[in-house]
Tab-separated table of C-alpha atoms in Angstrom:
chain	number	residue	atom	x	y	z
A	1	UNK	CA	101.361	162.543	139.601
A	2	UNK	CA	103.144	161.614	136.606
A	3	UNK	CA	101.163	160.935	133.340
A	4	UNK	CA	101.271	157.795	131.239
A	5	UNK	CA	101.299	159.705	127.639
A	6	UNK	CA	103.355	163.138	126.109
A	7	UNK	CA	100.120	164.177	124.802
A	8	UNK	CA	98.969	164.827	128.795
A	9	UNK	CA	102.229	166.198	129.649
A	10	UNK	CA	101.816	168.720	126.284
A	11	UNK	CA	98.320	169.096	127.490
A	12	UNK	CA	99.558	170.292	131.217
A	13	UNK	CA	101.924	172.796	130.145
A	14	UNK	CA	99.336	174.308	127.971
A	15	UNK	CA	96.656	174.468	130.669
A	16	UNK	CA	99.606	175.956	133.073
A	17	UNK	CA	100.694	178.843	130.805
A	18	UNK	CA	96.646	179.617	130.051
A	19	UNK	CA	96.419	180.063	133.830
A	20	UNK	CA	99.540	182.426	133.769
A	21	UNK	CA	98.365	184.697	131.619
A	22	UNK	CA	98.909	182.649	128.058
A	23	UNK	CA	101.865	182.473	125.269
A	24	UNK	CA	104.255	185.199	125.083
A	25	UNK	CA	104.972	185.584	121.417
A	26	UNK	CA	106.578	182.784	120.219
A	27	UNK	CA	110.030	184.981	118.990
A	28	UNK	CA	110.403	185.913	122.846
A	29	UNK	CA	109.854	182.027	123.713
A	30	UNK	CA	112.647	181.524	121.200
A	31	UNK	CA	115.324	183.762	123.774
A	32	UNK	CA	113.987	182.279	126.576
A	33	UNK	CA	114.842	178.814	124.382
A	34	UNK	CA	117.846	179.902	123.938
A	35	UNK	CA	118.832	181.420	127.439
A	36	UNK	CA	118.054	178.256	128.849
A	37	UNK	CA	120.318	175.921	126.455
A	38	UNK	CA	123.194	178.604	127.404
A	39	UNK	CA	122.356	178.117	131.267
A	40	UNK	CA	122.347	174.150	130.477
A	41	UNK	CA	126.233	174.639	128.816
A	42	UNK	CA	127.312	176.593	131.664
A	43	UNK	CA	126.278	173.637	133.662
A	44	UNK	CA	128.301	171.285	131.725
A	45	UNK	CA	130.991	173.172	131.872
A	46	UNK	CA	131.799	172.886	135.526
A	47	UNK	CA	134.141	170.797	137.026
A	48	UNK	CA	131.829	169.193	139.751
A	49	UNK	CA	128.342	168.789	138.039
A	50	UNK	CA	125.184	170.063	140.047
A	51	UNK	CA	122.812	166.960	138.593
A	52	UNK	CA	119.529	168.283	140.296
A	53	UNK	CA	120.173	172.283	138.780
A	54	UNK	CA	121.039	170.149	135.325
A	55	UNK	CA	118.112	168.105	135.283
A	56	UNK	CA	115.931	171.485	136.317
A	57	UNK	CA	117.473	172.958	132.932
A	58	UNK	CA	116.800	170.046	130.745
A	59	UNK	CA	112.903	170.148	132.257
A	60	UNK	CA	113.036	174.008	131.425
A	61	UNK	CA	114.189	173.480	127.880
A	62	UNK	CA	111.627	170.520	127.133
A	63	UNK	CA	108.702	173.125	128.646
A	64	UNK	CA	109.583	176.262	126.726
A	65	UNK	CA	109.805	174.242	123.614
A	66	UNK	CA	106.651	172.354	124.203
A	67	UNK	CA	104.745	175.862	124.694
A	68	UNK	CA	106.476	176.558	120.994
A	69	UNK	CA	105.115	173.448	120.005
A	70	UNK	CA	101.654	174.670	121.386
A	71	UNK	CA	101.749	177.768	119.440
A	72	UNK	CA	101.768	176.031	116.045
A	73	UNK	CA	99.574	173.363	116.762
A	74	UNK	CA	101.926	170.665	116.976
A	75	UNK	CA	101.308	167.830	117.970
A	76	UNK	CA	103.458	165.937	119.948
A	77	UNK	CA	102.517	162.243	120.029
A	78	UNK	CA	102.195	163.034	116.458
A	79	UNK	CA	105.417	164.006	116.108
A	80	UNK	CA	106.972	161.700	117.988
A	81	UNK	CA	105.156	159.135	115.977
A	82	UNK	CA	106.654	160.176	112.674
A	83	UNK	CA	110.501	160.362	113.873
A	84	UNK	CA	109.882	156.440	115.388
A	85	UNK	CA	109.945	157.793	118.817
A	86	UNK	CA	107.359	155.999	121.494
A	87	UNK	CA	104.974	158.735	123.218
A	88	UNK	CA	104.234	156.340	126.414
A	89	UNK	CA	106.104	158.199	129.331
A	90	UNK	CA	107.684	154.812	130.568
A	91	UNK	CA	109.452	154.517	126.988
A	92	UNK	CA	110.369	157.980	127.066
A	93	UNK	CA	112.295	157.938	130.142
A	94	UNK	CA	114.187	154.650	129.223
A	95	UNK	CA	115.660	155.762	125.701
A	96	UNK	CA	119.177	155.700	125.764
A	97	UNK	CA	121.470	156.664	123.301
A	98	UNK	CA	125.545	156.141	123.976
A	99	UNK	CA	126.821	159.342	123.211
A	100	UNK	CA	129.999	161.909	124.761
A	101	UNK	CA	128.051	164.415	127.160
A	102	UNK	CA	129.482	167.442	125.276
A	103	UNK	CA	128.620	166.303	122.121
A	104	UNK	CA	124.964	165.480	123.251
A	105	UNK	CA	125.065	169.264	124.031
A	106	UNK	CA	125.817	170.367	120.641
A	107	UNK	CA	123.141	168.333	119.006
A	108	UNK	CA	120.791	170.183	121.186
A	109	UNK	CA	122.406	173.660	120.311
A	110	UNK	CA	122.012	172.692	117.070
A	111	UNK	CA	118.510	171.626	117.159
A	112	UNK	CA	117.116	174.842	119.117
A	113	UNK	CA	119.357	176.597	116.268
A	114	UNK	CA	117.203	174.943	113.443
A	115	UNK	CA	114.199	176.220	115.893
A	116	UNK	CA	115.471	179.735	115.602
A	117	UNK	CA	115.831	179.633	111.783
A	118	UNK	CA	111.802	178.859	111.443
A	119	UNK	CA	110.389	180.994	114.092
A	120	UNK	CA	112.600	184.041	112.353
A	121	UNK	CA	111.277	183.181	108.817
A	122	UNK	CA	107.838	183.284	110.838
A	123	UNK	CA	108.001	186.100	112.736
A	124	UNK	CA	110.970	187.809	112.519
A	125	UNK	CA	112.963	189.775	110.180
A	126	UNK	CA	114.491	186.983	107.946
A	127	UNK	CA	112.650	186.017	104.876
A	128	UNK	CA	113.431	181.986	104.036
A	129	UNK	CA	115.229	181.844	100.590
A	130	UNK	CA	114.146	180.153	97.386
A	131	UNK	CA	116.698	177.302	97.883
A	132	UNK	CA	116.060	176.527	101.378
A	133	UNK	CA	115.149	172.908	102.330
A	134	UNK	CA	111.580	172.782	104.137
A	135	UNK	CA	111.769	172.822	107.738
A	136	UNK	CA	109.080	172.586	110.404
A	137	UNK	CA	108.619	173.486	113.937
A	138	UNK	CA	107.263	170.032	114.852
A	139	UNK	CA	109.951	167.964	113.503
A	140	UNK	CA	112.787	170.095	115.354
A	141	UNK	CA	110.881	170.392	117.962
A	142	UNK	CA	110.555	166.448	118.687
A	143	UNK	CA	114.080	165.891	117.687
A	144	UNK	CA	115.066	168.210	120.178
A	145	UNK	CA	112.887	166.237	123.207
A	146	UNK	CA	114.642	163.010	122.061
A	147	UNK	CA	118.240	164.783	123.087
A	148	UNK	CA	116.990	165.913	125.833
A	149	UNK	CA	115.393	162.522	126.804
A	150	UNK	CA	119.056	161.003	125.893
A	151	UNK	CA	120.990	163.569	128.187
A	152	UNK	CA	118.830	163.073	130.921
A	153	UNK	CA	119.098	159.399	130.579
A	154	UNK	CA	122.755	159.834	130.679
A	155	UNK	CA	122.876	161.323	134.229
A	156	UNK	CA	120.148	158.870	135.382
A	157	UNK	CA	117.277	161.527	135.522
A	158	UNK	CA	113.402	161.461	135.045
A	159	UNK	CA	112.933	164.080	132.981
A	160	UNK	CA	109.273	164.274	133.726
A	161	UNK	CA	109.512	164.370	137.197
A	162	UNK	CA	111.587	167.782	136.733
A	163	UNK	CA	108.800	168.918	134.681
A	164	UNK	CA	106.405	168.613	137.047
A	165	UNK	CA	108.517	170.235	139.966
A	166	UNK	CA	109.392	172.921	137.455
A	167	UNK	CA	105.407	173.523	136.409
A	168	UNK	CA	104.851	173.416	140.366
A	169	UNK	CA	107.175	175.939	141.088
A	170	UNK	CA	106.177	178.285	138.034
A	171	UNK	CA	102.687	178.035	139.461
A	172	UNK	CA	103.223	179.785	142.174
A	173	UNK	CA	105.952	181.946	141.276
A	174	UNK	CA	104.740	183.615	138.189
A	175	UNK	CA	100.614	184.205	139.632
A	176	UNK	CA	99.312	187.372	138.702
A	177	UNK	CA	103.170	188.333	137.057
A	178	UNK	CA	102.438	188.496	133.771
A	179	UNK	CA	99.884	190.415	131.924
A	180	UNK	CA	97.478	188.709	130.001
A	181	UNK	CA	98.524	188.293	125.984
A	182	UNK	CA	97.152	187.349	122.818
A	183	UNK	CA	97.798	184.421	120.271
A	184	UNK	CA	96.193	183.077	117.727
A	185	UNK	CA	95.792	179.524	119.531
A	186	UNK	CA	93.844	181.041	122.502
A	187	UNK	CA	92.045	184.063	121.269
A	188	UNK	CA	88.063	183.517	121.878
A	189	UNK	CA	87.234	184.059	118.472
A	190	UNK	CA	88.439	180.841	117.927
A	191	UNK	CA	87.011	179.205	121.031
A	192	UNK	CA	83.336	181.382	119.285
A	193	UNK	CA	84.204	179.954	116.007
A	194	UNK	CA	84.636	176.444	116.939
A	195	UNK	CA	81.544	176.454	119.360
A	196	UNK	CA	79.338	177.951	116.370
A	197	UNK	CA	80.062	175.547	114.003
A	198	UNK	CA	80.202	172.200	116.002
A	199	UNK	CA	76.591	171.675	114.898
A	200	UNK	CA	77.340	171.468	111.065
A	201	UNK	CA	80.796	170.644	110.908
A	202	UNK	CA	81.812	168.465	114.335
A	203	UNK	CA	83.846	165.562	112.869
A	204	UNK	CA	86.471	167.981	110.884
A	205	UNK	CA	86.649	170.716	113.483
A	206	UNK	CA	87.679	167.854	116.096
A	207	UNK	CA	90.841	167.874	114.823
A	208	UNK	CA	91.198	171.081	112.998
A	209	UNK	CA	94.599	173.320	113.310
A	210	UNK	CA	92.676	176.649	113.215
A	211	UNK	CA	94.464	180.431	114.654
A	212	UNK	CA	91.748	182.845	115.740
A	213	UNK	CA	91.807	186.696	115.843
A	214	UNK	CA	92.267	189.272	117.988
A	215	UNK	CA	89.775	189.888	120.336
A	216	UNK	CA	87.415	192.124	118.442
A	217	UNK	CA	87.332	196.459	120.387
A	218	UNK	CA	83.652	197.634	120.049
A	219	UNK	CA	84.883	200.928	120.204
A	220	UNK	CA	87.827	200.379	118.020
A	221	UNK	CA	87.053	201.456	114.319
A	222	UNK	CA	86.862	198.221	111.665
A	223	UNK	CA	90.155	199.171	109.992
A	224	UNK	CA	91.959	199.028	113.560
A	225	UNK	CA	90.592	195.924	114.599
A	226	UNK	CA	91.653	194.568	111.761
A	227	UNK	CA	95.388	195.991	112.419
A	228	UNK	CA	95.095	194.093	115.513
A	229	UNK	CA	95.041	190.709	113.925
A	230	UNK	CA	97.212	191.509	110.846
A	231	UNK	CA	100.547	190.560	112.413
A	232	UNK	CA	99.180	187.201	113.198
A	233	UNK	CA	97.234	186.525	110.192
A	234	UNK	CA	100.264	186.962	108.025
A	235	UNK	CA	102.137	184.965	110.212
A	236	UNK	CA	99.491	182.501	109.285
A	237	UNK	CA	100.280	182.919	105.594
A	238	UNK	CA	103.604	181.894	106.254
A	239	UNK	CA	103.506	178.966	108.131
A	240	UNK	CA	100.388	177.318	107.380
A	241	UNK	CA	101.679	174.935	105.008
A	242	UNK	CA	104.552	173.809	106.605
A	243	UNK	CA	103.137	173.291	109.913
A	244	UNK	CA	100.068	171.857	108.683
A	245	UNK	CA	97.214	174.543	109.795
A	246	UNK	CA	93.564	174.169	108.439
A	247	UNK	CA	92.689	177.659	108.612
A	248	UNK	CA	92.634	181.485	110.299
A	249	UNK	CA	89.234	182.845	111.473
A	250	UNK	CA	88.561	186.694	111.797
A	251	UNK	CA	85.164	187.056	114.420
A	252	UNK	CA	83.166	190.224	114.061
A	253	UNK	CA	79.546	191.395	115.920
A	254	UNK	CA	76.801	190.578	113.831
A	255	UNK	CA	76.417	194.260	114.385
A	256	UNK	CA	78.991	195.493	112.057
A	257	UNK	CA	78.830	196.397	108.313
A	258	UNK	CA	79.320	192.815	107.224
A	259	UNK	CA	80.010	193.803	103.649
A	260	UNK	CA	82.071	196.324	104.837
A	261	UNK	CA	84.183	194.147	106.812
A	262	UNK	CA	84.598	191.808	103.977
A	263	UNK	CA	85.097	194.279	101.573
A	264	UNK	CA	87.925	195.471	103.653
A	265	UNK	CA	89.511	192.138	104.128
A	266	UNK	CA	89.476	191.322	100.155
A	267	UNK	CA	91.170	195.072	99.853
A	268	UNK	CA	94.034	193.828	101.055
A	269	UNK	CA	94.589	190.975	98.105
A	270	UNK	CA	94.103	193.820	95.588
A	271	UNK	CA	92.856	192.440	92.142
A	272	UNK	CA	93.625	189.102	93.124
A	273	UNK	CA	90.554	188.720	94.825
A	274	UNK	CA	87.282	186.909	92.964
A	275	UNK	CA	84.339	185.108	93.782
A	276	UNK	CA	84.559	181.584	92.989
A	277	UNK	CA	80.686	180.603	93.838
A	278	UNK	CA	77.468	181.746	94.649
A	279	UNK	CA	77.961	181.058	98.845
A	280	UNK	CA	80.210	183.706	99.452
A	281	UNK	CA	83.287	182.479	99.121
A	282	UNK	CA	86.309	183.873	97.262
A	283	UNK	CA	90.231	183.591	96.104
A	284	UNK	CA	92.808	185.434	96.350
A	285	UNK	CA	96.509	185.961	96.999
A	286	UNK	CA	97.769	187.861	100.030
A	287	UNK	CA	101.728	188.104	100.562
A	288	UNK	CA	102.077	185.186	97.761
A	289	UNK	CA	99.964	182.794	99.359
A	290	UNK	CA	96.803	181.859	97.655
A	291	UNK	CA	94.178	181.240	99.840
A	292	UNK	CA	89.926	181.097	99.790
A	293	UNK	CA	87.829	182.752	102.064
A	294	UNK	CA	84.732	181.947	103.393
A	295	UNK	CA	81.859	183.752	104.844
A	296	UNK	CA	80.137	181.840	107.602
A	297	UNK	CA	77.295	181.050	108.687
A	298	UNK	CA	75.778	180.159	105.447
A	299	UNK	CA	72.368	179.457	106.346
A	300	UNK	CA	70.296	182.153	107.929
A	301	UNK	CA	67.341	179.987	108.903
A	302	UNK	CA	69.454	177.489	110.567
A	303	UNK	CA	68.236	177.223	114.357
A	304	UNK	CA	71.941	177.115	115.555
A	305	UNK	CA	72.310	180.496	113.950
A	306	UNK	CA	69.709	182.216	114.607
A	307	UNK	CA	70.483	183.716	117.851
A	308	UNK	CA	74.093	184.136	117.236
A	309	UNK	CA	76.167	187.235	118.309
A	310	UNK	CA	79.115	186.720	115.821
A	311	UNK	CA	79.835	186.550	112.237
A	312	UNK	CA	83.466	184.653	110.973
A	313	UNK	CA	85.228	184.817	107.755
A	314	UNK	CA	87.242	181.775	107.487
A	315	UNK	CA	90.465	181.614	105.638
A	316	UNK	CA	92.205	178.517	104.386
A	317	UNK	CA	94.911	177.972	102.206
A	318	UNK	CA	93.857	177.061	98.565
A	319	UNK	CA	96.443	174.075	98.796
A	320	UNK	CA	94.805	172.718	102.011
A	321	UNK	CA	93.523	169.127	101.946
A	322	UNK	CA	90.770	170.392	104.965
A	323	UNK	CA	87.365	169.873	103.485
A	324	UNK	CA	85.700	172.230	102.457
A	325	UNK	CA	82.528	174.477	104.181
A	326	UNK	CA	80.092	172.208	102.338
């Protein structure tokens, strides 16, 4: 049944691929991005045009780049909202946009090019330059749906529809293919992290863009677990400010060396790092990003704490506008 709002449709796919297995790293999503805007030109290309197999493309396009969206938190009635696009599915499928098909094509090449660019500064080998212009994930990412929206409209095609015979079909396809992977937007740390602190802190965390950990090995040493979740955590330091996260949370047993741990995570800023107050808290700069850290829970009488099996350090940029752990 087709939904009445993006935000449900961004909601499904992200339910779908959690069922699968979860997110492939977002720099793979990016080929299969890209793999799928080729297969879309080759379609366009033809002499006689196969309009179901085009509008199949177009739905796998909008869903790979959704799951992107996913990744980073993004928002996509949000999005939508701030490029003057409507997020009501009715409005969606009506937008139409007079434009040559082949041009419409390169406006979408160039759009999942801009894509590329961001997720490579994130996660790939390309460090962004001083000059660049700021760029983020969100933006390109909702630009892109509205060319898609526009193609489809120019072939006389529900887009949504092909999204939900393309999640249909992936659902039973791709059961029990895939192994199951990490990323930061699904790890349970973060699902621990925002269960522990609903009681103090419910209104912000409602809407807090927070990445979580990897899964914390018991019989892993604490410098290896901490490997683990380095890749993502600087990720974190990269794109936090553009795409607008609140925060990264590392979990760890309330049977570890909590100083220890700590101590280890504050050993990477070097002599950057200082206390800034009496509630364990501190500052300090890790791959040029200043950020503050926060040991949590504060309050060791607090009945919502007392039985707890986990301890978080909580890391937010010292730029953010989140509130504070107050």
């Amino acid at each position: 049944m087709q939904h009445e709002h993006i935000a449900q449709y961004q909601q499904q796919i992200d339910n779908h691929i959690k069922k699968l297995g979860g997110y492939w790293r977002s720099i793979s999503a990016l080929a299969r991005l890209n793999e799928e805007v080729g297969e879309l030109g080759e379609l366009l290309l033809q002499d006689r045009l196969n309009i179901d197999e085009i509008g199949t493309e177009i739905a796998d396009i909008f869903v790979i780049s959704t799951c992107i969206a996913n990744q980073y938190l993004n928002y996509l009635d949000e999005e939508y909202t701030l490029i003057g696009a409507p997020v009501a599915i009715r409005e969606l499928q009506n937008l139409q946009q007079p434009f040559p098909i082949k041009d419409r094509f390169i406006l979408i090449t160039q759009r999942s090019g801009k894509i590329a660019r961001i997720i490579n500064h994130y996660e790939g080998d390309k460090p962004k330059k001083h000059s660049e212009k700021p760029m983020r994930l969100g933006h390109e990412i909702a630009t892109l749906h509205m060319q898609l929206l526009f193609l489809a409209r120019d072939f006389d095609l529900n887009v949504f529809h092909y999204i939900d015979r393309v999640l249909a079909h992936s659902a039973t396809r791709d059961k029990d293919r895939f192994d199951i992977t990490h990323d930061p937007t699904t790890e349970a740390s973060r699902t621990h992290f925002l269960k522990a602190m609903e009681h103090h802190y419910a209104q912000f965390l409602c809407n807090a863009k927070i990445w979580g950990s990897y899964e914390w090995d018991p019989e892993a040493s604490l410098p290896d677990n901490l490997r683990h979740s380095l890749p993502s955590f600087i990720r974190f330091t990269k794109c936090a400010t553009p795409e607008g996260l609140d925060g990264y949370v590392f979990e760890f047993p309330v049977t570890a060396d909590t100083p220890l741990f700590e101590h280890t995570i504050l050993n990477l800023a070097g002599d950057s790092a200082k206390t800034i107050d009496d509630r364990n808290q501190w500052c300090f700069t890790f791959q040029n990003t200043e950020v503050i850290a926060t040991a949590l829970p504060y309050e060791e009488n607090d009945q919502h704490t007392q039985d707890r099996k986990s301890d978080f350090l909580y890391i937010r940029l010292l730029s953010s506008t989140c509130p504070p752990w107050e």
